[in-house]
Structures are given as C-alpha cells and as structure tokens.
Coordinates of C-alpha atoms in Angstrom, one line a residue:
Chain A
M5 CA 2.5 2.2 -32.0
T6 CA 1.3 -0.5 -34.0
T7 CA 2.8 -3.2 -35.9
G8 CA 1.2 -5.5 -38.0
K9 CA 3.9 -8.4 -37.8
P10 CA 2.4 -12.4 -37.9
V11 CA 1.8 -13.7 -33.9
V12 CA 2.5 -17.4 -33.8
V13 CA 0.4 -19.2 -30.7
Q14 CA 1.5 -22.2 -30.0
Q15 CA 0.1 -24.4 -27.2
L16 CA 2.5 -26.3 -24.9
P17 CA 1.6 -29.7 -23.9
D18 CA 0.1 -30.8 -20.4
V19 CA 3.2 -32.9 -19.7
L20 CA 6.6 -31.8 -20.7
D21 CA 9.1 -34.5 -20.2
L22 CA 12.0 -34.7 -22.1
D23 CA 10.9 -36.2 -25.1
R24 CA 7.9 -33.9 -25.8
A25 CA 9.9 -30.7 -24.9
E26 CA 12.4 -31.6 -27.5
A27 CA 9.3 -32.4 -30.0
F28 CA 7.7 -29.0 -29.3
F29 CA 11.1 -27.8 -29.6
R30 CA 11.3 -29.1 -33.1
A31 CA 7.8 -27.9 -34.2
F32 CA 8.9 -24.8 -32.6
Q33 CA 12.1 -24.1 -34.7
P34 CA 10.2 -23.8 -38.5
H35 CA 8.8 -20.4 -37.3
L36 CA 12.1 -19.3 -36.1
E37 CA 12.9 -17.9 -40.3
N38 CA 10.2 -15.5 -39.9
D39 CA 11.4 -12.3 -39.6
R40 CA 11.5 -11.0 -36.5
P41 CA 9.8 -13.7 -35.1
C42 CA 6.7 -13.6 -32.8
F43 CA 5.5 -16.1 -30.1
V44 CA 2.8 -16.5 -27.8
F45 CA 3.0 -19.8 -25.7
D46 CA -0.2 -20.8 -24.4
L47 CA 0.4 -22.7 -20.9
S48 CA -3.2 -23.2 -20.4
Q49 CA -2.9 -27.2 -20.4
V50 CA 0.3 -27.5 -18.6
R51 CA -0.3 -29.3 -15.4
H52 CA 3.5 -29.8 -14.9
L53 CA 6.5 -27.9 -15.3
D54 CA 9.9 -28.7 -13.8
S55 CA 13.3 -27.5 -15.2
I56 CA 13.0 -29.7 -18.5
G57 CA 9.8 -26.8 -18.8
V58 CA 11.9 -24.2 -17.8
D59 CA 14.6 -24.8 -19.9
L60 CA 12.5 -25.3 -22.9
L61 CA 11.0 -22.0 -22.2
L62 CA 14.5 -20.4 -22.1
R63 CA 15.8 -22.0 -25.1
C64 CA 13.2 -20.8 -26.8
M65 CA 13.3 -17.3 -25.8
E66 CA 17.1 -17.4 -26.5
E67 CA 16.4 -18.1 -30.4
T68 CA 13.8 -15.8 -30.9
M69 CA 15.8 -13.0 -29.1
K70 CA 18.7 -13.6 -31.4
R71 CA 16.4 -13.2 -34.4
N72 CA 15.1 -9.8 -32.8
G73 CA 11.9 -11.5 -32.1
D74 CA 10.1 -11.9 -28.9
L75 CA 8.5 -14.7 -27.0
K76 CA 5.3 -14.1 -24.6
L77 CA 3.5 -16.3 -22.3
A78 CA -0.3 -16.7 -21.6
A79 CA -2.7 -18.0 -19.5
V80 CA -0.7 -19.6 -17.0
P81 CA -2.3 -21.4 -14.2
P82 CA -1.3 -20.8 -10.8
G83 CA 1.0 -23.7 -9.7
L84 CA 2.8 -23.1 -12.8
A85 CA 3.5 -19.2 -11.8
V86 CA 5.2 -20.3 -8.6
V87 CA 7.5 -22.4 -10.4
L88 CA 8.5 -19.5 -12.7
E89 CA 8.4 -17.2 -9.8
M90 CA 10.8 -19.5 -7.8
T91 CA 13.5 -19.9 -11.1
R92 CA 13.1 -15.9 -11.3
V93 CA 11.9 -17.3 -15.3
D94 CA 9.0 -14.9 -14.9
R95 CA 10.9 -11.8 -15.1
L96 CA 12.3 -12.3 -18.5
F97 CA 8.6 -12.9 -19.8
E98 CA 5.9 -10.6 -20.4
V99 CA 2.8 -12.5 -19.0
F100 CA -0.7 -12.1 -19.9
Q101 CA -4.5 -13.6 -18.6
N102 CA -4.8 -15.0 -22.2
C103 CA -3.7 -15.6 -25.6
D104 CA -5.7 -12.7 -27.1
D105 CA -4.5 -10.2 -25.1
A106 CA -0.6 -11.6 -25.6
V107 CA -1.2 -11.4 -29.3
Q108 CA -2.7 -7.8 -28.9
S109 CA 0.4 -6.8 -27.2
F110 CA 2.5 -7.0 -30.1
H111 CA 0.4 -4.6 -31.9
R112 CA 0.1 -2.2 -29.2
F113 CA 1.0 -1.5 -25.6
S114 CA -1.7 -2.0 -22.9
A115 CA -0.5 -2.4 -19.1
Q116 CA -4.0 -4.1 -18.4
G117 CA -3.4 -7.2 -20.1
L118 CA -0.1 -7.7 -18.1
G119 CA -0.3 -10.5 -15.5
G120 CA 2.0 -7.8 -14.1
R121 CA -1.0 -6.5 -12.6
A122 CA 0.3 -8.0 -9.9
V123 CA 3.3 -5.8 -9.9
A124 CA 0.7 -2.7 -9.6
R125 CA -1.5 -4.5 -6.8
E126 CA 1.5 -4.9 -5.2
L127 CA 2.5 -1.1 -4.4
E128 CA -1.4 -0.6 -4.0
Chain R
M2 CA -8.1 37.3 -13.9
H3 CA -4.2 37.3 -13.9
L4 CA -2.6 33.9 -12.2
S5 CA 0.8 33.7 -11.7
A6 CA 2.7 30.9 -9.3
I7 CA 5.0 30.2 -6.8
L8 CA 6.5 27.0 -6.5
V9 CA 8.8 26.1 -3.7
T10 CA 10.5 22.6 -3.4
D11 CA 10.4 21.0 0.1
D12 CA 12.7 18.8 1.7
R13 CA 11.1 15.4 1.4
S14 CA 14.0 13.3 0.0
L15 CA 14.1 10.1 -1.0
T16 CA 17.0 8.9 1.0
R17 CA 18.6 10.3 4.4
R18 CA 21.8 12.6 4.8
N19 CA 24.0 11.7 6.9
G20 CA 26.1 14.8 6.3
S21 CA 29.3 12.2 6.1
S22 CA 32.0 12.7 3.6
I23 CA 30.9 10.7 1.1
D24 CA 27.5 13.1 1.0
Q25 CA 29.5 16.0 0.9
Q26 CA 31.5 15.1 -1.9
R27 CA 28.9 13.9 -3.9
K28 CA 28.4 15.9 -7.2
N29 CA 24.6 14.6 -7.4
P30 CA 23.1 14.7 -3.6
A31 CA 19.9 13.4 -3.4
G32 CA 17.1 16.2 -3.6
P33 CA 13.5 15.8 -2.8
L34 CA 11.4 13.8 -4.4
A35 CA 9.5 16.1 -6.3
C36 CA 12.7 16.9 -8.4
A37 CA 13.4 13.4 -9.0
E38 CA 12.7 12.5 -12.7
I39 CA 9.8 10.4 -14.1
F40 CA 10.4 9.3 -18.0
G41 CA 12.7 11.8 -18.1
E42 CA 11.1 14.9 -16.6
S43 CA 10.6 15.8 -12.8
V44 CA 7.0 16.5 -10.8
L45 CA 8.4 19.9 -10.8
E46 CA 9.4 20.3 -14.7
R47 CA 5.5 19.0 -15.1
T48 CA 4.0 21.2 -13.0
V49 CA 5.8 24.0 -14.8
A50 CA 4.5 22.6 -18.2
H51 CA 0.9 22.4 -17.0
L52 CA 0.6 26.1 -15.6
R53 CA 2.0 27.3 -18.7
K54 CA -0.2 25.3 -20.9
A55 CA -3.1 26.5 -18.5
G56 CA -1.7 30.1 -19.3
V57 CA 0.0 31.1 -16.5
R58 CA 2.8 33.2 -17.6
T59 CA 4.7 34.6 -14.0
I60 CA 6.1 31.5 -12.7
A61 CA 8.8 31.8 -9.7
V62 CA 10.4 28.4 -8.7
I63 CA 12.6 28.6 -4.9
A64 CA 14.4 25.5 -5.0
G65 CA 17.1 24.3 -2.6
P66 CA 21.3 24.1 -4.5
G67 CA 21.0 21.2 -6.8
H68 CA 17.5 20.5 -6.9
L69 CA 16.7 21.5 -10.3
G70 CA 19.1 18.5 -11.5
A71 CA 19.8 18.6 -15.5
W72 CA 16.2 20.8 -16.3
D73 CA 17.1 24.7 -17.8
P74 CA 14.4 26.4 -17.0
R75 CA 13.0 29.1 -19.6
D76 CA 10.7 32.1 -18.5
V77 CA 11.0 30.9 -15.1
K78 CA 12.5 33.6 -12.3
V79 CA 14.5 30.9 -10.4
T80 CA 16.0 31.9 -6.7
I81 CA 18.3 29.0 -4.9
A82 CA 17.8 29.1 -0.9
N83 CA 19.6 26.2 1.4
T84 CA 16.7 25.6 3.9
L85 CA 12.8 25.3 3.7
A86 CA 12.5 28.3 5.9
E87 CA 14.8 30.3 3.5
R88 CA 12.7 28.6 0.7
R89 CA 9.4 30.3 2.6
A90 CA 10.8 33.6 3.0
A91 CA 11.5 33.9 -0.6
A92 CA 8.8 32.5 -1.5
A93 CA 6.8 35.7 0.7
S94 CA 9.2 38.1 -0.6
T95 CA 8.5 37.0 -4.2
F96 CA 4.9 37.1 -3.1
R97 CA 4.9 40.7 -2.5
K98 CA 6.5 41.3 -5.6
H99 CA 3.5 39.7 -7.4
L100 CA 1.1 42.0 -5.3
Q101 CA 3.2 45.3 -6.1
H102 CA 2.6 44.3 -10.0
K103 CA -0.9 43.9 -9.6
I104 CA -1.4 40.1 -10.0
S105 CA -4.7 39.1 -8.9
S106 CA -4.3 35.8 -7.6
V107 CA -1.2 33.8 -6.9
L108 CA -0.9 30.2 -6.8
V109 CA 1.7 29.0 -3.9
A110 CA 2.7 25.3 -4.0
E111 CA 5.0 23.5 -1.7
L112 CA 5.8 20.6 -3.8
G113 CA 5.5 18.1 -2.9
A114 CA 2.7 16.7 -4.2
Y115 CA 2.2 15.6 -8.2
V116 CA -1.5 16.8 -8.8
E117 CA -3.6 16.9 -12.0
W118 CA -6.0 19.8 -11.6
D119 CA -8.1 21.6 -13.7
V120 CA -6.8 25.6 -12.6
V121 CA -9.1 26.9 -14.9
D122 CA -12.0 25.7 -13.2
A123 CA -9.9 26.0 -9.4
L124 CA -9.6 29.5 -10.4
R125 CA -12.9 30.3 -11.0
L126 CA -14.1 28.8 -7.8
H127 CA -11.4 30.8 -5.8
A128 CA -12.9 34.2 -7.4
A129 CA -16.5 33.1 -6.4
R130 CA -15.7 32.4 -2.9
R131 CA -14.1 35.8 -2.1
Q132 CA -11.7 34.1 0.1
P133 CA -8.2 35.0 1.1
A134 CA -6.5 31.8 0.3
T135 CA -8.5 28.4 -1.5
P136 CA -6.1 25.4 -0.3
L137 CA -6.3 22.6 -3.2
H138 CA -7.5 19.4 -1.5
D139 CA -8.1 15.8 -2.7
G140 CA -10.2 13.2 -0.8
R141 CA -7.1 12.3 1.8
G142 CA -7.0 16.3 3.0
P143 CA -4.8 19.2 1.7
L144 CA -2.1 19.3 -0.9
R145 CA -0.2 22.5 0.1
Y146 CA -1.8 24.1 -2.8
W147 CA -3.2 27.2 -2.2
I148 CA -4.7 29.9 -4.5
L149 CA -4.1 33.4 -2.9
D150 CA -6.1 36.6 -3.5
T151 CA -3.1 39.1 -3.2
A152 CA -5.7 42.2 -2.3
L153 CA -7.6 39.8 0.4
M154 CA -4.3 38.5 1.7
A155 CA -2.6 42.1 2.0
A156 CA -5.6 42.8 3.8
S157 CA -5.1 40.1 6.1
G158 CA -1.6 40.6 6.6
L159 CA 0.3 39.1 4.3
H160 CA 1.5 36.1 5.8
L161 CA 1.4 33.1 3.9
P162 CA -0.6 29.8 4.4
W163 CA 2.1 27.9 6.4
Q164 CA 2.2 30.7 8.2
N165 CA -1.0 31.4 9.7
G166 CA -4.4 29.7 10.7
N167 CA -6.4 31.8 8.1
V168 CA -6.5 28.8 5.6
A169 CA -8.4 26.4 7.9
A170 CA -11.5 28.3 7.7
S171 CA -10.9 28.7 3.9
V172 CA -13.5 26.3 1.6
P173 CA -11.0 24.3 -0.2
Y174 CA -11.1 23.3 -3.7
F175 CA -11.2 19.0 -4.2
V176 CA -9.1 18.0 -7.0
P177 CA -10.9 15.6 -9.2
G178 CA -7.9 14.5 -11.0
Y179 CA -4.9 12.3 -10.5
V180 CA -3.1 13.2 -7.2
N181 CA 0.1 11.3 -5.7
R182 CA 1.7 13.0 -2.7
I183 CA 5.0 11.2 -3.2
A184 CA 5.8 11.3 0.6
D185 CA 8.0 8.0 0.1
A186 CA 9.9 6.1 -2.0
H187 CA 6.7 4.2 -2.1
D188 CA 4.6 6.6 -3.7
F189 CA 7.1 7.1 -6.1
R190 CA 7.5 4.4 -7.5
Q191 CA 3.5 4.3 -7.8
L192 CA 3.7 7.1 -9.6
V193 CA 6.1 5.3 -11.8
V194 CA 3.6 2.2 -11.9
D195 CA 0.6 4.5 -12.4
A196 CA 2.3 6.1 -15.2
F197 CA 3.0 3.1 -17.1
M198 CA -0.7 2.2 -16.7
G199 CA -1.8 5.0 -17.9
R200 CA -3.6 6.0 -14.9
C201 CA -2.1 9.8 -15.0
T202 CA -1.0 11.9 -17.9
I203 CA 2.5 11.2 -17.2
G204 CA 3.6 9.4 -20.2
P205 CA 7.6 8.2 -21.4
R206 CA 9.9 10.7 -23.6
G207 CA 11.7 8.7 -26.9
R208 CA 10.5 6.3 -29.3
E209 CA 8.6 3.1 -28.5
V210 CA 10.6 0.7 -29.9
K211 CA 8.2 -2.2 -29.5
P212 CA 5.0 -2.0 -27.4
G213 CA 5.6 -0.9 -24.1
V214 CA 9.5 -0.2 -24.5
W215 CA 10.6 3.4 -24.8
L216 CA 14.1 4.6 -25.4
D217 CA 15.2 8.3 -25.1
D218 CA 17.9 9.8 -27.0
G219 CA 21.1 8.3 -26.9
V220 CA 20.5 5.1 -25.1
Q221 CA 22.9 2.3 -25.8
V222 CA 21.6 -1.5 -25.3
H223 CA 23.7 -4.2 -26.1
K224 CA 21.7 -7.1 -28.5
A225 CA 22.1 -9.8 -26.0
V226 CA 20.0 -7.6 -23.3
R227 CA 16.1 -8.6 -22.6
L228 CA 14.3 -5.5 -22.1
V229 CA 10.6 -6.6 -20.9
A230 CA 7.5 -4.3 -21.2
P231 CA 6.7 -1.9 -19.7
A232 CA 10.1 -0.6 -19.6
Y233 CA 11.5 3.0 -20.0
L234 CA 15.4 3.8 -20.6
G235 CA 16.3 7.1 -20.2
R236 CA 18.9 9.7 -22.1
E237 CA 22.2 8.5 -22.6
T238 CA 21.5 5.2 -20.5
R239 CA 23.6 2.2 -21.0
V240 CA 22.5 -1.3 -20.4
R241 CA 25.3 -3.9 -20.7
T242 CA 25.3 -7.6 -22.3
G243 CA 23.3 -10.1 -20.5
A244 CA 21.4 -7.4 -18.3
V245 CA 17.4 -7.3 -18.1
I246 CA 15.3 -4.6 -17.3
T247 CA 11.7 -5.8 -16.6
R248 CA 8.3 -5.1 -15.0
F249 CA 7.6 -1.4 -14.6
S250 CA 11.2 -0.5 -14.4
N251 CA 12.7 3.0 -15.4
L252 CA 16.1 3.7 -15.7
E253 CA 16.6 7.8 -15.8
R254 CA 19.6 9.5 -17.7
H255 CA 22.9 8.7 -17.7
S256 CA 22.8 5.6 -15.8
T257 CA 24.2 2.5 -16.4
V258 CA 23.3 -1.3 -15.6
G259 CA 26.2 -3.5 -15.4
E260 CA 26.6 -6.9 -16.7
G261 CA 24.3 -9.6 -16.2
S262 CA 22.4 -7.4 -13.8
L263 CA 18.7 -7.5 -13.6
V264 CA 16.6 -4.5 -13.1
D265 CA 12.6 -5.8 -11.8
R266 CA 10.3 -3.4 -10.8
A267 CA 12.7 -0.8 -9.8
S268 CA 13.5 2.7 -10.4
V269 CA 16.9 3.6 -11.0
L270 CA 17.5 7.8 -10.8
P271 CA 19.5 9.9 -13.0
N272 CA 23.5 9.3 -13.3
T273 CA 23.3 6.5 -11.2
L274 CA 25.8 2.9 -11.9
I275 CA 24.5 -0.7 -11.2
G276 CA 27.4 -2.9 -11.4
S277 CA 27.6 -6.3 -12.8
G278 CA 25.7 -9.7 -11.7
L279 CA 23.3 -8.0 -9.4
D280 CA 19.8 -8.4 -9.0
V281 CA 17.8 -5.4 -8.3
S282 CA 14.5 -5.8 -7.3
G283 CA 11.5 -3.7 -5.7
A284 CA 14.2 -1.0 -5.1
L285 CA 14.5 2.7 -5.9
V286 CA 18.3 3.5 -6.5
D287 CA 20.0 6.9 -6.5
G288 CA 23.5 7.2 -6.8
G289 CA 24.9 4.9 -3.8
E290 CA 21.6 4.9 -2.0
L291 CA 19.3 2.5 -2.5
V292 CA 15.8 1.9 -0.8
D293 CA 14.1 -1.6 -0.7
L294 CA 10.6 -1.2 -0.7
R295 CA 9.5 -4.6 0.4
R296 CA 11.8 -4.6 3.5
D297 CA 11.4 -0.7 3.9
V298 CA 15.1 0.1 4.6
T299 CA 17.6 2.6 3.3
L300 CA 21.1 1.6 2.3
N301 CA 24.2 3.6 1.4
I302 CA 26.5 1.6 0.0
Q303 CA 29.8 2.7 -0.8
D304 CA 31.2 -0.2 -3.0
R305 CA 30.8 0.9 -6.1
N306 CA 31.2 -2.4 -7.7
L307 CA 27.8 -2.8 -6.5
I308 CA 26.2 0.8 -7.0
A309 CA 27.4 4.0 -7.5
D310 CA 27.1 7.7 -8.1
A311 CA 28.4 8.4 -11.9
V312 CA 29.6 11.3 -11.6
Y313 CA 31.4 10.7 -7.4
A314 CA 32.6 7.2 -9.1
Q315 CA 34.2 9.2 -12.2
A316 CA 35.9 11.7 -9.9
Q317 CA 37.1 8.6 -7.5
N318 CA 38.3 6.9 -10.9
S319 CA 40.6 9.7 -11.8
S320 CA 41.7 9.8 -8.3
R321 CA 42.4 6.1 -8.1
R322 CA 44.1 6.8 -11.5
R323 CA 46.5 9.3 -10.0
R324 CA 47.3 7.5 -7.0
Q325 CA 48.3 4.5 -8.7
A326 CA 50.4 6.4 -11.0
T327 CA 52.8 7.1 -7.9
L328 CA 53.2 3.9 -6.7
E329 CA 56.6 1.9 -7.3
R330 CA 55.3 -1.4 -8.5
P331 CA 52.7 -1.6 -11.3
I332 CA 49.8 -3.4 -10.8
S333 CA 48.3 -3.2 -14.5
E334 CA 48.7 -7.1 -14.8
L335 CA 46.1 -7.3 -11.7
D336 CA 42.7 -7.3 -13.3
F337 CA 40.0 -6.5 -10.6
E338 CA 37.4 -5.3 -13.2
Y339 CA 34.9 -8.3 -12.8
S340 CA 35.1 -9.6 -9.4
Q341 CA 33.5 -7.6 -6.4
Y342 CA 35.9 -10.0 -4.3
L343 CA 38.9 -9.2 -6.3
S344 CA 37.9 -5.5 -6.1
R345 CA 37.9 -5.8 -2.3
A346 CA 41.1 -7.5 -2.6
A347 CA 42.4 -4.7 -4.4
G348 CA 41.7 -2.4 -2.0
R349 CA 43.8 -4.1 0.6
L350 CA 46.4 -4.9 -2.0
L351 CA 46.8 -1.0 -2.9
E352 CA 47.4 -0.3 0.7
V353 CA 50.4 -3.0 0.6
F354 CA 51.8 -1.3 -2.4
K355 CA 52.0 1.9 -0.9
G356 CA 53.6 0.5 2.3
E357 CA 50.8 1.9 4.6
V358 CA 50.1 -1.6 6.3

C-alpha cells in the first residue's frame, strides 16, 4: 500500500520546559489543518524528557488522531527511550531509527525501519 | 509421479487442559498450535493450500475434535479421531487406501511445524534416492514430515515412520526455506513477528487501511482507538473506545477488546474477550487462558471481566439472565458492568438474593 500524503517533520527542542513545550505546540497546530495530517517528531536533539515532554507528545497525538492523522517518533536517544518506556507512552507510537524511515512508513509499511525490531529481538 | 498427502494434527497445545468442568463446558477448547489461526488462517489451512498449489490433489486431514475451528475444507478428506494414537491408526489406514489406489508417493506429516518447502524439489530428490521414506529436516533436525514410497513401504511391512526405525537410516531432504516448529507459545509468537517482518510468506488477510495495519471483514473499531503498526485485526473483531492495539499484535476472528485496554506484543486467538482497562503485553490469549511469555506461566482465568471465551461467556450470560429472572428482588438497579470489583461483589450479592447464604 502506498499513499502520497505530505509528511510534516518537526524537530523537538533540546530542553522541553513549559514555555518551550507551549511554543512547540503553537508551531505544531497550524499543520493540523492538513487533511489527515501526518507528523514525524525528530527527538534526536532532545537532552531531557520529563512529564512536560510526555504530556506534549500525548497532546499532539490526541489532536492528530481527532483529525484521522498519525504521529510517529524518530531518532529517540536511549535515555529518552527509557522515559517513554517507563511512562508506557512508547506503546502508543511507532518509533523509527531515523526521520527518513519514519517518513517512508507513511507511504508503505516496512517492519525493518521500526524501532520495534526490539520486539522481534526479544523473541529471538 | 503422483503425490498425495496425509496430514495428522498432533496434541501440542497452547495451554494445558485440566479436565475441569469449565474446560468441558468450553465450546472452543484450546487445540494444537498448528490449528491456531495466524492472520486469519491456521498452519493446517496454509499447509493444505501450499500442497494444492504444488499440484497435490489428494489430501487427507486427520484431526482431533474441534481442531478445524472455522475452517471449512473443500476437496479434503477429513477424519476426526480423539487421541493421537487413534489419529495415527487412521493415518495408517488412509495410507493403505492410497496404496490400493496406486498412488506412488505419499507425504505424511504430523503438524506440527510450519514449513515452507519446495514440494517438487523434495519429490525429485526422494525419487532419485529410491528409499522407502525421505524425512524432511532443517538445521535443527527432523520436522515430522516424510515422503513415503508406497511400493517400498509395502515391501517393508507398511509401518509408518513413527512406528519403526527404518527412517533413521534414510537420507533426509534438508528444507532451505522458512521453518518454525511451533513447539510452544514462544514459537507461535515468533511466527507472528516473522510474518509481520516478511521473513516468511504468511501475510495478513483483509485490507491494509494504513501502512502496516490490516483489518479483515466485519471489523468494528471505535474512532478513539489507537492502532499502532504493525497490527492485524481479524474478521468480526471489536475494539472498544480508548483501546490500544500495538507492536506486532494480532487479534484473530470474533475477538473483542474492551474499553481502555492495551494489547501489546500479544496474540489474541479467535473468540476471545479481553475486558476493560487491562494491559495485555507479551502474551498469548486463548479464551480464558493466558500465556505470559516473559514469566513463562500459563493462567486459567475464570473471571470473565478479565478474559473469557466469547462463546462460553455468551452461554454463561444467558444462564445468568435466566437465573436473575427467577430472583424475588429485582437487581436491575445495580450496575455491575464496568468495575471488576463490583462484579465480584455482584456474584456475592446474587448469592444473598437467592437466599443461599
């Protein structure tokens, strides 16, 4: 299956305090007007993720889902992956090694790109 | 060269059967893993389809009661026998009939393993070796598949491979393709993951509604459900509001996931009810039985607010409604529906109303 929808890639800031999270959400909102909006959040620069950052991800996901869109994560540093796992938020997102794989996943399915290869490894 | 096939289901089950009254009443008892469905079809069905595609026209299936599930086999001779010993005896009888019909080679398989193999190539090698039986092997050993030469087997006394040691001296055919022995729930889950990853030819039925998410016919998914690829939802499954189906999970036909429940890295077999507000991760669920893969434990859960066999739960609901109709005091004002704690209390309250306490 392939789809030709445009995908918006947004890089999250290195520190997600309350002000920056709100600023990011304001920058994110206009793209929700797209038909079935598709987002990739690049977390490669994020140095610290706490409940504010997790809340931001969930808010963005919720707004996207209301519009029948989808939001995926890319380039999650290992430390942040622990936080996502601890808060059980990791199960709500497809997580990719890099943005290219994440963008491609909106057009066709390839399990190879998924960070969820960890699931496959778990069973091997 | 004419090849026929005799497929026998074994007894390696997902879960134990303890012979309790619950199990006896269960309408959809756990069967062998080879008969459990993956993406809408069991290994048994896929094996028959594979043989048909290879040109095998005469296929006999010898299975236990309930092993065939929803499968309605066409042009396949089906024999039902309770125990593995009885199924093997039926296989021997079927083999003799194939011999009488002058079929030169017969594939006998005890499912078992899921094997992707080149039937024509294996048959060619078997013919070249002129031995009574050619067992199929992979790198880990025998797969319990044998190609038998009817004439040479007749000369050796018509004992099928599981009955004699002749096979030990035979030169095996090594299967180069994908193999999964499906020995236990771990193997089953590995097969599901491998299927999602494209490592074998098993593919989901239904429509790919977004990359990596497949929905079969009749699926009902609330709009506030999160489906995270890869995921498969089988025929007539129901997923209630707020639920999450994620990370290599498959819900097979007629399953239901309750409000707010999470299914993560899990397989939910046909006719299974998952209750509300639950977290089912790293597991295989079949009716009221759950295999936790991380802890390697199997649970039989009889609280249908958690998990249940859909057919059995429906029968219990009908029975409970009949019981409630005979109570002197109406209890319709008590809403037990959404809280497992209230439901357990409800069981106690029902006893009080009936005057049994």
